[in-house]
Amino acid sequence: MTLPQTRAFQKVVDHVEQAIATGELAPGDRLPSERELVERFGIARSSVREALRVLESMELVRSQPRDPRGPLVLPASTGPIRRSLQMLTATQAVSLPELVQFRMVADAAANLMAATRRTDAQLLGLERNMARMRESIPLGYGAFSRLDLEFHELIAEAGGNTLVRLYGNVTRESVLTLIQRTILDAGDREALMRRSVRHHAAVYQAIADRDGPLASRLARETLYAYYADHVDEADRAIMADLVRECGGTVS
Amino acid sequence: MTLPQTRAFQKVVDHVEQAIATGELAPGDRLPSERELVERFGIARSSVREALRVLESMELVRSQPRDPRGPLVLPASTGPIRRSLQMLTATQAVSLPELVQFRMVADAAANLMAATRRTDAQLLGLERNMARMRESIPLGYGAFSRLDLEFHELIAEAGGNTLVRLYGNVTRESVLTLIQRTILDAGDREALMRRSVRHHAAVYQAIADRDGPLASRLARETLYAYYADHVDEADRAIMADLVRECGGTVS
DNA sequence: GCCTGGTAGCTGGTCGGACCAGCTCGGCGC
DNA sequence: GCGCCGAGCTGGTCCGACCAGCTACCAGGC
């Protein structure tokens, strides 16, 4: 009684995936209990459980012990994408130059959009972040870099584009983990941090002034200045192209 | 002992994930057989199988029936990211304007990089694609749009940035599925296709001439022209910003 | 009549055993 | 020496059992 084509659990996975994609199952809905899925799909409970583990790993559903209402359908999440991306960078499938180049593109877009769409409240959030960042300099690079990520995340959020935000956040995190070792070796970390604060202030001002092109150019120029020395000639040329594309100058 | 905070299969997942991330397990390596993992981790075979299903859904390993060598460790894949992204767009977690805006950014970057890095062989591939595209016009929009996707995929490949390529491909696919209904309603589909062919020819020429800024600007202007009418005022403004960012003009 | 306490029945988590189909390999018979 | 066949492994599936904890219901005491 073996099915050569598809494995038993795959039927359940496909069915639930389809139902969620079509909106038939919405976040907050409940799947039937494991034992009920056994009857509906005519497969063993172990197979049902394999299906639920797969759906859980995609963050589509969540099973909770002793919940009589059944597995919960979750809202669409970017978690699996983040984890997959981190695995790609961890296994060197994506290199630092690729990450930096993409970050130039994503940060530029985020800054541009934020300059147009930002609200005063979001501007205030950026101010508060910058204040905390200045205070964190004596605390070391760990706390500082978390606030650095938050600064860009706030901008991406203000930009209002889910994809720019998601890809940008993941990319920034990956860049940070890859570069952290190098940074820690650098002699004058405090100078690096102070430079970051100045760059953030410039970007903040451009966004406050609703000067999108400037905010965009600052992102590209800054990233070029930070990372150009960490990549080889060919990748540096691409980065320079990205800076010049929008009228920027390579320092 | 039943609820040790973490579920049994998670131990195996974490262990294997870690081993792959650190390079301890490389693509082509083999995991121990299910029954051996049972002994090593001291858990039941059903739990081991749940772990393997999760690792399989992340495309980190693959189990093959009756393979005495055990589950195969796979090379890093972008498959899970693609599927997660498609789910995000399917559930409307990402809207058409967001997709189009991001596509403007990604296509522009891909065109720019391709103009610098493209080889003559890749140029030839673009030519062949364009020829097939012209021939496909009488065959209807389905075949045409597949070749359209391929054209941009070839450019992204020539650009040489994994992230730009991955994100761009997924985004283009999603845009196409979301817009297809509208396109099919449009009166003169053949005129649309002929316009696409002309735009592709212009991009091709810019890439052939190694004129990155032009290739980039063409991407943004073309996408604005195609989709500006399908989004509301605020999103259209952002799209116009993206065009002007690099010296383009809004038609 | 109302409150309270126990219990039955559900949930998901885990385990162990069983069988199947198909591949590999080694030993046996020729 | 060559070829065949079965033993032993693999993953895929199913079944039954038990546990812990939550809930709802019902009986008993006040």
Coordinates of C-alpha atoms (C1' of nucleotides) in Angstrom, one line a residue:
Chain A
M1 CA 0.0 0.0 0.0
T2 CA 2.8 2.4 -0.8
L3 CA 2.3 5.4 -3.0
P4 CA 5.2 5.8 -5.3
Q5 CA 4.3 9.2 -6.5
T6 CA 3.8 11.4 -3.4
R7 CA 4.5 10.7 0.2
A8 CA 1.5 10.6 2.5
F9 CA 2.3 13.7 4.5
Q10 CA 2.7 15.7 1.3
K11 CA -1.0 15.5 0.6
V12 CA -1.8 17.3 3.9
V13 CA 1.0 19.9 3.3
D14 CA -0.2 20.7 -0.2
H15 CA -3.9 20.9 0.9
V16 CA -3.2 23.2 3.7
E17 CA -0.8 25.3 1.7
Q18 CA -3.3 25.7 -1.1
A19 CA -6.1 26.5 1.4
I20 CA -4.0 29.3 2.9
A21 CA -2.8 30.6 -0.4
T22 CA -6.4 30.9 -1.7
G23 CA -7.6 32.5 1.5
E24 CA -9.8 29.6 2.3
L25 CA -7.9 29.4 5.6
A26 CA -7.2 32.7 7.2
P27 CA -4.9 33.6 10.1
G28 CA -6.6 32.8 13.4
D29 CA -8.5 29.8 11.9
R30 CA -7.9 26.4 13.3
L31 CA -6.9 23.2 11.5
P32 CA -8.7 20.0 12.5
S33 CA -7.0 18.1 15.3
E34 CA -4.4 15.5 14.4
R35 CA -6.7 12.6 14.9
E36 CA -9.3 14.2 12.8
L37 CA -6.9 14.9 10.0
V38 CA -6.0 11.2 10.2
E39 CA -9.6 10.3 9.3
R40 CA -10.0 13.0 6.7
F41 CA -6.9 12.2 4.7
G42 CA -6.9 8.5 5.4
I43 CA -3.3 8.4 6.6
A44 CA -1.6 7.5 9.9
R45 CA -1.1 10.0 12.7
S46 CA 2.6 9.9 12.3
S47 CA 2.2 11.1 8.7
V48 CA -0.1 13.8 9.8
R49 CA 2.4 14.9 12.3
E50 CA 5.2 15.0 9.7
A51 CA 3.0 17.3 7.7
L52 CA 2.3 19.6 10.6
R53 CA 6.0 19.8 11.4
V54 CA 6.6 20.9 7.8
L55 CA 3.9 23.5 7.9
E56 CA 5.2 24.7 11.3
S57 CA 8.7 25.1 9.8
M58 CA 7.2 27.3 7.1
E59 CA 5.4 29.2 9.9
L60 CA 2.1 28.7 8.4
V61 CA 0.6 27.0 11.4
R62 CA 1.5 26.4 15.0
S63 CA 0.6 23.4 17.2
Q64 CA 0.1 23.9 20.9
P65 CA 0.0 21.0 23.3
R66 CA -3.4 20.3 24.8
D67 CA -5.2 22.9 22.8
P68 CA -8.6 21.4 22.0
R69 CA -9.2 23.9 19.2
G70 CA -6.5 22.4 17.0
P71 CA -3.4 23.8 15.2
L72 CA -3.5 27.6 14.7
V73 CA -3.2 29.2 11.3
L74 CA -0.6 32.0 11.5
P75 CA -0.5 35.3 9.6
A76 CA 2.0 35.4 6.8
S77 CA 5.5 35.6 8.2
T78 CA 8.9 36.5 6.9
G79 CA 10.7 34.3 9.4
P80 CA 11.4 31.4 7.2
I81 CA 12.9 33.7 4.5
R82 CA 15.1 35.3 7.1
R83 CA 16.4 31.9 8.3
S84 CA 16.9 30.6 4.8
L85 CA 18.9 33.7 3.9
Q86 CA 21.0 33.4 7.0
M87 CA 21.8 29.9 6.1
L88 CA 22.7 31.0 2.6
T89 CA 25.2 33.5 4.0
A90 CA 26.5 31.1 6.6
T91 CA 27.3 28.5 4.0
Q92 CA 29.0 31.1 1.8
A93 CA 26.4 30.7 -0.9
V94 CA 26.1 34.5 -0.8
S95 CA 29.3 36.5 -0.5
L96 CA 30.0 39.7 1.3
P97 CA 30.3 41.8 -1.9
E98 CA 26.9 40.5 -3.1
L99 CA 25.4 41.4 0.3
V100 CA 26.9 44.9 0.3
Q101 CA 25.9 45.6 -3.3
F102 CA 22.4 44.6 -2.6
R103 CA 22.4 46.6 0.5
M104 CA 23.4 49.7 -1.4
V105 CA 20.3 49.2 -3.6
A106 CA 17.9 48.4 -0.8
D107 CA 19.1 51.1 1.6
A108 CA 19.0 53.7 -1.2
A109 CA 15.4 52.7 -2.0
A110 CA 14.4 52.7 1.6
N111 CA 15.8 56.1 2.2
L112 CA 14.2 57.5 -0.9
M113 CA 10.8 56.2 0.0
A114 CA 11.1 57.3 3.6
A115 CA 11.9 60.8 2.6
T116 CA 8.6 61.0 0.8
R117 CA 6.4 59.0 3.2
R118 CA 7.8 59.6 6.7
T119 CA 5.5 61.0 9.3
D120 CA 6.6 63.3 12.0
A121 CA 6.2 60.5 14.6
Q122 CA 8.6 58.4 12.6
L123 CA 11.0 61.2 12.4
L124 CA 10.9 61.4 16.2
G125 CA 11.6 57.7 16.4
L126 CA 14.7 58.3 14.4
E127 CA 15.8 61.1 16.7
R128 CA 15.4 58.9 19.7
N129 CA 17.3 56.2 18.1
M130 CA 20.2 58.5 17.3
A131 CA 20.3 59.8 20.9
R132 CA 20.5 56.3 22.3
M133 CA 23.1 55.5 19.7
R134 CA 25.3 58.3 20.9
E135 CA 24.9 57.2 24.5
S136 CA 25.8 53.6 23.5
I137 CA 29.2 54.3 22.2
P138 CA 31.0 53.7 25.5
L139 CA 29.1 50.5 25.9
G140 CA 30.9 48.8 23.0
Y141 CA 30.2 47.7 19.5
G142 CA 27.5 45.1 20.3
A143 CA 24.9 47.5 21.7
F144 CA 25.9 50.1 19.1
S145 CA 25.4 47.8 16.1
R146 CA 22.0 46.7 17.4
L147 CA 20.9 50.3 17.4
D148 CA 22.4 50.8 14.0
L149 CA 20.3 48.0 12.7
E150 CA 17.3 49.6 14.3
F151 CA 17.9 52.9 12.7
H152 CA 17.8 51.4 9.2
E153 CA 14.9 49.3 10.2
L154 CA 13.0 52.4 11.3
I155 CA 13.7 54.0 8.0
A156 CA 12.7 51.0 6.0
E157 CA 9.5 50.9 8.0
A158 CA 8.8 54.6 7.2
G159 CA 9.4 53.8 3.6
G160 CA 6.4 51.6 3.6
N161 CA 7.5 48.9 1.2
T162 CA 7.3 45.5 2.7
L163 CA 9.9 44.0 0.3
V164 CA 12.4 46.7 0.6
R165 CA 12.1 46.4 4.4
L166 CA 12.3 42.7 4.6
Y167 CA 15.2 42.2 2.2
G168 CA 17.0 45.2 3.6
N169 CA 16.7 44.0 7.2
V170 CA 17.9 40.5 6.4
T171 CA 20.7 41.8 4.3
R172 CA 21.9 44.2 6.9
E173 CA 21.9 41.5 9.6
S174 CA 23.9 39.2 7.3
V175 CA 26.4 42.0 6.5
L176 CA 26.8 42.7 10.1
T177 CA 27.5 39.1 11.1
L178 CA 30.0 38.7 8.3
I179 CA 31.8 41.9 8.9
Q180 CA 31.8 41.8 12.7
R181 CA 35.0 39.9 13.0
T182 CA 36.8 42.4 10.8
I183 CA 35.4 45.3 12.8
L184 CA 36.4 43.9 16.1
D185 CA 39.9 43.7 14.8
A186 CA 39.9 47.3 13.7
G187 CA 42.0 49.5 16.0
D188 CA 39.8 52.5 16.6
R189 CA 36.3 51.2 16.9
E190 CA 35.1 54.3 18.7
A191 CA 36.1 56.4 15.6
L192 CA 34.1 54.0 13.5
M193 CA 31.1 54.5 15.7
R194 CA 31.4 58.3 15.7
R195 CA 31.5 58.2 11.9
S196 CA 28.4 56.1 11.8
V197 CA 26.6 58.6 14.1
R198 CA 27.6 61.5 11.7
H199 CA 26.3 59.5 8.7
H200 CA 23.0 58.8 10.4
A201 CA 22.6 62.4 11.2
A202 CA 23.1 63.4 7.6
V203 CA 20.5 60.8 6.4
Y204 CA 18.1 61.9 9.1
Q205 CA 18.4 65.5 7.9
A206 CA 17.8 64.5 4.3
I207 CA 14.7 62.5 5.3
A208 CA 13.5 65.3 7.5
D209 CA 13.9 67.7 4.6
R210 CA 12.1 65.3 2.3
D211 CA 15.1 65.2 0.1
G212 CA 14.8 61.7 -1.3
P213 CA 17.6 61.8 -3.9
L214 CA 20.0 63.1 -1.3
A215 CA 19.0 60.4 1.2
S216 CA 19.4 57.8 -1.4
R217 CA 22.8 59.0 -2.5
L218 CA 24.0 59.2 1.1
A219 CA 23.2 55.5 1.5
R220 CA 25.2 54.5 -1.5
E221 CA 28.1 56.7 -0.8
T222 CA 28.3 55.7 2.8
L223 CA 28.2 52.0 2.1
Y224 CA 30.9 52.4 -0.6
A225 CA 33.1 54.2 1.9
Y226 CA 32.6 51.5 4.5
Y227 CA 33.0 48.4 2.5
A228 CA 35.0 49.3 -0.6
D229 CA 38.2 48.2 1.0
H230 CA 36.8 44.8 2.0
V231 CA 36.0 43.6 -1.6
D232 CA 38.1 42.9 -4.7
E233 CA 38.5 45.1 -7.7
A234 CA 35.6 43.8 -9.8
D235 CA 33.1 44.1 -7.0
R236 CA 34.4 47.5 -6.1
A237 CA 33.8 48.6 -9.7
I238 CA 30.2 47.5 -9.5
M239 CA 29.8 49.4 -6.2
A240 CA 31.2 52.5 -7.8
D241 CA 28.7 52.1 -10.6
L242 CA 25.9 52.0 -8.1
V243 CA 27.1 55.2 -6.5
R244 CA 27.4 57.0 -9.7
E245 CA 24.1 55.8 -11.0
C246 CA 22.4 58.4 -9.0
G247 CA 24.8 61.2 -9.4
G248 CA 26.9 60.3 -6.4
T249 CA 30.7 60.6 -6.2
V250 CA 33.1 57.9 -5.1
S251 CA 35.3 59.1 -2.3
Chain B
M1 CA 10.2 14.1 30.9
T2 CA 7.5 14.5 28.4
L3 CA 7.8 18.2 28.0
P4 CA 11.4 19.2 28.3
Q5 CA 10.7 22.7 26.9
T6 CA 12.0 21.7 23.5
R7 CA 10.4 19.1 21.4
A8 CA 12.4 16.0 20.7
F9 CA 12.8 16.4 16.9
Q10 CA 14.1 20.0 17.4
K11 CA 17.3 18.6 18.9
V12 CA 18.0 16.9 15.6
V13 CA 17.0 19.9 13.5
D14 CA 19.2 22.2 15.5
H15 CA 22.1 19.9 15.4
V16 CA 22.0 19.3 11.7
E17 CA 21.3 23.0 11.0
Q18 CA 24.3 24.0 13.1
A19 CA 26.5 21.4 11.4
I20 CA 25.6 22.6 8.0
A21 CA 26.0 26.3 8.9
T22 CA 29.5 25.7 10.3
G23 CA 30.6 23.6 7.3
E24 CA 30.9 20.5 9.4
L25 CA 28.4 18.9 7.1
A26 CA 29.0 19.8 3.4
P27 CA 26.8 19.2 0.3
G28 CA 27.2 15.6 -0.8
D29 CA 27.8 14.3 2.8
R30 CA 25.4 11.8 4.3
L31 CA 23.5 11.9 7.5
P32 CA 23.3 8.7 9.5
S33 CA 20.3 6.5 8.8
E34 CA 17.1 7.1 10.6
R35 CA 17.6 4.1 12.9
E36 CA 21.1 5.3 13.7
L37 CA 19.9 8.8 14.5
V38 CA 17.4 7.1 16.9
E39 CA 20.3 5.7 18.9
R40 CA 22.5 8.8 18.7
F41 CA 19.8 11.2 19.9
G42 CA 18.0 8.8 22.2
I43 CA 14.6 9.6 20.6
A44 CA 12.0 7.6 18.8
R45 CA 12.1 7.1 15.1
S46 CA 8.9 9.0 14.5
S47 CA 10.6 12.0 16.1
V48 CA 13.7 11.5 13.9
R49 CA 11.4 11.4 10.9
E50 CA 9.7 14.7 11.9
A51 CA 13.1 16.3 12.1
L52 CA 14.1 15.0 8.7
R53 CA 10.8 16.3 7.2
V54 CA 11.6 19.8 8.6
L55 CA 15.1 19.7 7.2
E56 CA 13.8 18.5 3.9
S57 CA 11.3 21.4 3.7
M58 CA 14.2 23.7 4.2
E59 CA 16.0 21.9 1.4
L60 CA 19.0 21.2 3.5
V61 CA 18.8 17.4 3.1
R62 CA 16.9 14.9 1.0
S63 CA 15.9 11.4 2.0
Q64 CA 15.6 8.7 -0.7
P65 CA 13.9 5.4 -0.2
R66 CA 16.1 2.4 0.1
D67 CA 19.3 4.4 0.0
P68 CA 21.8 2.6 2.4
R69 CA 24.0 5.7 2.5
G70 CA 21.4 7.7 4.4
P71 CA 19.9 11.2 3.8
L72 CA 21.9 13.4 1.4
V73 CA 23.1 16.9 2.5
L74 CA 22.1 19.3 -0.3
P75 CA 23.9 22.4 -1.5
A76 CA 22.4 25.7 -0.3
S77 CA 19.2 26.4 -2.2
T78 CA 17.0 29.4 -2.7
G79 CA 13.9 27.2 -3.2
P80 CA 12.4 27.8 0.3
I81 CA 12.8 31.5 -0.1
R82 CA 11.0 31.5 -3.4
R83 CA 8.1 29.4 -2.0
S84 CA 7.8 31.6 1.1
L85 CA 7.8 34.7 -1.0
Q86 CA 5.1 33.3 -3.3
M87 CA 3.0 32.5 -0.3
L88 CA 3.4 36.1 1.0
T89 CA 2.2 37.5 -2.3
A90 CA -0.6 34.9 -2.6
T91 CA -2.0 35.9 0.8
Q92 CA -1.9 39.6 -0.2
A93 CA 0.7 40.3 2.5
V94 CA 2.5 42.0 -0.3
S95 CA 0.6 44.3 -2.6
L96 CA 1.1 45.0 -6.3
P97 CA 2.4 48.5 -5.8
E98 CA 5.0 47.2 -3.4
L99 CA 6.0 44.5 -5.9
V100 CA 6.3 46.9 -8.8
Q101 CA 8.3 49.4 -6.8
F102 CA 10.7 46.8 -5.7
R103 CA 10.9 45.5 -9.2
M104 CA 11.9 48.9 -10.4
V105 CA 14.8 48.9 -7.9
A106 CA 15.8 45.3 -8.6
D107 CA 15.6 45.4 -12.4
A108 CA 17.5 48.7 -12.4
A109 CA 20.3 47.2 -10.4
A110 CA 20.3 44.0 -12.5
N111 CA 20.5 46.0 -15.7
L112 CA 23.2 48.2 -14.3
M113 CA 25.4 45.3 -13.2
A114 CA 24.7 43.3 -16.4
A115 CA 25.9 46.3 -18.5
T116 CA 29.3 46.1 -16.7
R117 CA 29.7 42.3 -16.3
R118 CA 27.9 40.8 -19.3
T119 CA 29.9 38.5 -21.5
D120 CA 29.5 38.2 -25.3
A121 CA 28.0 34.8 -24.8
Q122 CA 25.4 36.2 -22.4
L123 CA 24.6 38.9 -25.0
L124 CA 24.0 36.2 -27.5
G125 CA 21.6 34.5 -25.2
L126 CA 19.6 37.8 -24.9
E127 CA 19.5 38.1 -28.7
R128 CA 18.2 34.6 -29.0
N129 CA 15.6 35.2 -26.4
M130 CA 14.4 38.4 -28.3
A131 CA 14.1 36.5 -31.5
R132 CA 12.0 33.8 -29.9
M133 CA 9.9 36.5 -28.2
R134 CA 9.1 38.1 -31.6
E135 CA 8.1 34.8 -33.0
S136 CA 5.9 34.1 -29.9
I137 CA 3.6 37.1 -30.3
P138 CA 1.1 35.2 -32.5
L139 CA 1.1 32.3 -29.9
G140 CA -0.6 34.4 -27.3
Y141 CA 0.3 36.1 -24.0
G142 CA 1.2 32.9 -22.1
A143 CA 4.2 31.9 -24.1
F144 CA 5.2 35.5 -24.5
S145 CA 5.3 36.3 -20.8
R146 CA 7.4 33.2 -20.1
L147 CA 10.0 34.5 -22.5
D148 CA 9.7 37.9 -21.0
L149 CA 10.5 36.5 -17.6
E150 CA 13.4 34.6 -19.1
F151 CA 14.8 37.8 -20.7
H152 CA 15.0 39.5 -17.3
E153 CA 16.3 36.3 -15.7
L154 CA 19.2 36.2 -18.2
I155 CA 20.0 39.8 -17.4
A156 CA 20.0 39.2 -13.7
E157 CA 22.2 36.2 -14.2
A158 CA 24.6 38.3 -16.2
G159 CA 24.6 40.9 -13.5
G160 CA 26.2 38.3 -11.2
N161 CA 24.5 39.2 -7.9
T162 CA 22.7 36.3 -6.3
L163 CA 20.4 38.4 -4.3
V164 CA 19.4 40.8 -7.0
R165 CA 18.8 37.8 -9.2
L166 CA 16.8 35.8 -6.6
Y167 CA 14.7 38.7 -5.4
G168 CA 14.1 40.0 -8.9
N169 CA 13.0 36.7 -10.3
V170 CA 10.6 36.1 -7.5
T171 CA 9.2 39.6 -7.7
R172 CA 8.8 39.4 -11.5
E173 CA 6.9 36.1 -11.2
S174 CA 4.6 37.6 -8.6
V175 CA 3.9 40.7 -10.5
L176 CA 3.1 38.7 -13.5
T177 CA 0.6 36.5 -11.7
L178 CA -1.1 39.5 -10.1
I179 CA -1.3 41.5 -13.3
Q180 CA -2.1 38.7 -15.7
R181 CA -5.9 39.1 -15.2
T182 CA -5.8 42.8 -16.0
I183 CA -3.6 42.2 -19.0
L184 CA -5.9 39.5 -20.3
D185 CA -8.8 42.0 -20.2
A186 CA -6.8 44.6 -22.1
G187 CA -8.1 45.1 -25.6
D188 CA -5.0 45.1 -27.7
R189 CA -2.6 42.5 -26.2
E190 CA -0.6 42.4 -29.4
A191 CA 0.3 46.0 -29.1
L192 CA 1.4 45.5 -25.5
M193 CA 3.6 42.7 -26.7
R194 CA 5.1 44.7 -29.5
R195 CA 5.8 47.5 -27.0
S196 CA 7.6 45.0 -24.8
V197 CA 9.7 43.8 -27.6
R198 CA 10.8 47.4 -28.4
H199 CA 11.7 48.0 -24.7
H200 CA 13.7 44.8 -24.6
A201 CA 15.6 45.9 -27.7
A202 CA 16.5 49.2 -26.1
V203 CA 17.7 47.5 -22.9
Y204 CA 19.6 45.0 -24.9
Q205 CA 21.4 47.8 -26.8
A206 CA 22.3 49.6 -23.6
I207 CA 23.7 46.5 -22.1
A208 CA 25.6 45.7 -25.3
D209 CA 27.0 49.2 -25.2
R210 CA 28.0 48.8 -21.6
D211 CA 25.9 51.8 -20.7
G212 CA 24.8 50.9 -17.2
P213 CA 23.1 54.1 -16.2
L214 CA 21.0 54.0 -19.4
A215 CA 20.0 50.4 -18.9
S216 CA 19.1 51.2 -15.3
R217 CA 17.0 54.2 -16.3
L218 CA 15.2 52.3 -19.0
A219 CA 14.1 49.6 -16.4
R220 CA 12.6 52.3 -14.2
E221 CA 11.0 54.3 -16.9
T222 CA 9.5 51.2 -18.6
L223 CA 8.1 49.8 -15.4
Y224 CA 6.6 53.2 -14.5
A225 CA 5.0 53.4 -18.0
Y226 CA 3.5 49.9 -17.6
Y227 CA 2.2 50.0 -14.1
A228 CA 1.6 53.6 -13.1
D229 CA -2.1 53.4 -14.1
H230 CA -2.6 50.3 -12.0
V231 CA -1.7 51.9 -8.6
D232 CA -3.1 54.8 -6.6
E233 CA -1.7 58.3 -6.4
A234 CA 0.6 57.8 -3.4
D235 CA 2.3 54.8 -4.8
R236 CA 2.5 56.4 -8.2
A237 CA 4.4 59.3 -6.6
I238 CA 6.9 56.9 -5.1
M239 CA 7.4 55.2 -8.5
A240 CA 8.0 58.6 -10.0
D241 CA 10.6 59.3 -7.3
L242 CA 12.3 56.1 -8.3
V243 CA 12.4 57.1 -11.9
R244 CA 13.7 60.6 -11.2
E245 CA 16.2 59.3 -8.7
C246 CA 18.5 58.4 -11.5
G247 CA 17.8 61.2 -13.8
G248 CA 14.9 59.5 -15.6
T249 CA 11.8 61.3 -16.8
V250 CA 8.2 60.3 -16.1
S251 CA 6.3 59.9 -19.3
Chain C
dG1 C1' -30.9 25.8 44.2
dC2 C1' -26.1 26.8 44.0
dC3 C1' -21.4 26.0 44.4
dT4 C1' -17.7 22.8 44.4
dG5 C1' -14.9 18.9 43.3
dG6 C1' -13.9 14.9 40.8
dT7 C1' -13.7 12.7 36.5
dA8 C1' -14.1 11.5 31.6
dG9 C1' -12.6 12.9 27.3
dC10 C1' -10.2 15.5 24.5
dT11 C1' -5.6 17.6 23.0
dG12 C1' -0.6 17.2 21.3
dG13 C1' 4.1 14.8 22.4
dT14 C1' 6.5 10.6 22.5
dC15 C1' 7.6 5.9 22.1
dG16 C1' 8.1 1.1 20.3
dG17 C1' 6.9 -2.3 17.2
dA18 C1' 5.4 -4.0 12.9
dC19 C1' 5.2 -4.6 7.9
dC20 C1' 6.3 -3.3 3.1
dA21 C1' 9.1 -2.6 -1.1
dG22 C1' 13.3 -2.4 -3.1
dC23 C1' 18.3 -2.2 -3.2
dT24 C1' 23.2 -4.3 -2.1
dC25 C1' 26.1 -7.7 -1.1
dG26 C1' 27.8 -12.0 0.2
dG27 C1' 27.6 -16.9 0.2
dC28 C1' 26.1 -20.9 -1.9
dG29 C1' 25.4 -24.1 -5.8
dC30 C1' 26.6 -25.1 -10.3
Chain D
dG1 C1' 34.9 -18.9 -11.9
dC2 C1' 30.2 -17.6 -12.7
dG3 C1' 25.5 -16.7 -11.6
dC4 C1' 21.7 -16.8 -8.7
dC5 C1' 19.2 -16.1 -4.4
dG6 C1' 18.3 -14.7 0.1
dA7 C1' 19.7 -12.0 4.3
dG8 C1' 20.0 -7.5 5.8
dC9 C1' 19.7 -3.0 5.3
dT10 C1' 17.1 1.3 3.7
dG11 C1' 13.1 4.7 4.0
dG12 C1' 7.7 4.9 4.0
dT13 C1' 3.7 3.8 6.4
dC14 C1' 0.7 2.3 9.9
dC15 C1' -0.9 1.0 14.5
dG16 C1' -1.4 1.1 19.4
dA17 C1' 0.0 2.7 23.6
dC18 C1' 1.0 6.0 27.3
dC19 C1' 1.7 10.7 29.3
dA20 C1' 0.5 15.4 30.8
dG21 C1' -2.6 18.9 31.0
dC22 C1' -6.7 21.4 29.8
dT23 C1' -12.0 21.6 29.7
dA24 C1' -16.5 20.6 30.2
dC25 C1' -19.8 18.1 32.5
dC26 C1' -22.0 15.9 36.2
dA27 C1' -22.7 14.4 40.9
dG28 C1' -22.6 15.4 45.6
dG29 C1' -22.5 18.5 49.6
dC30 C1' -24.1 22.6 51.6

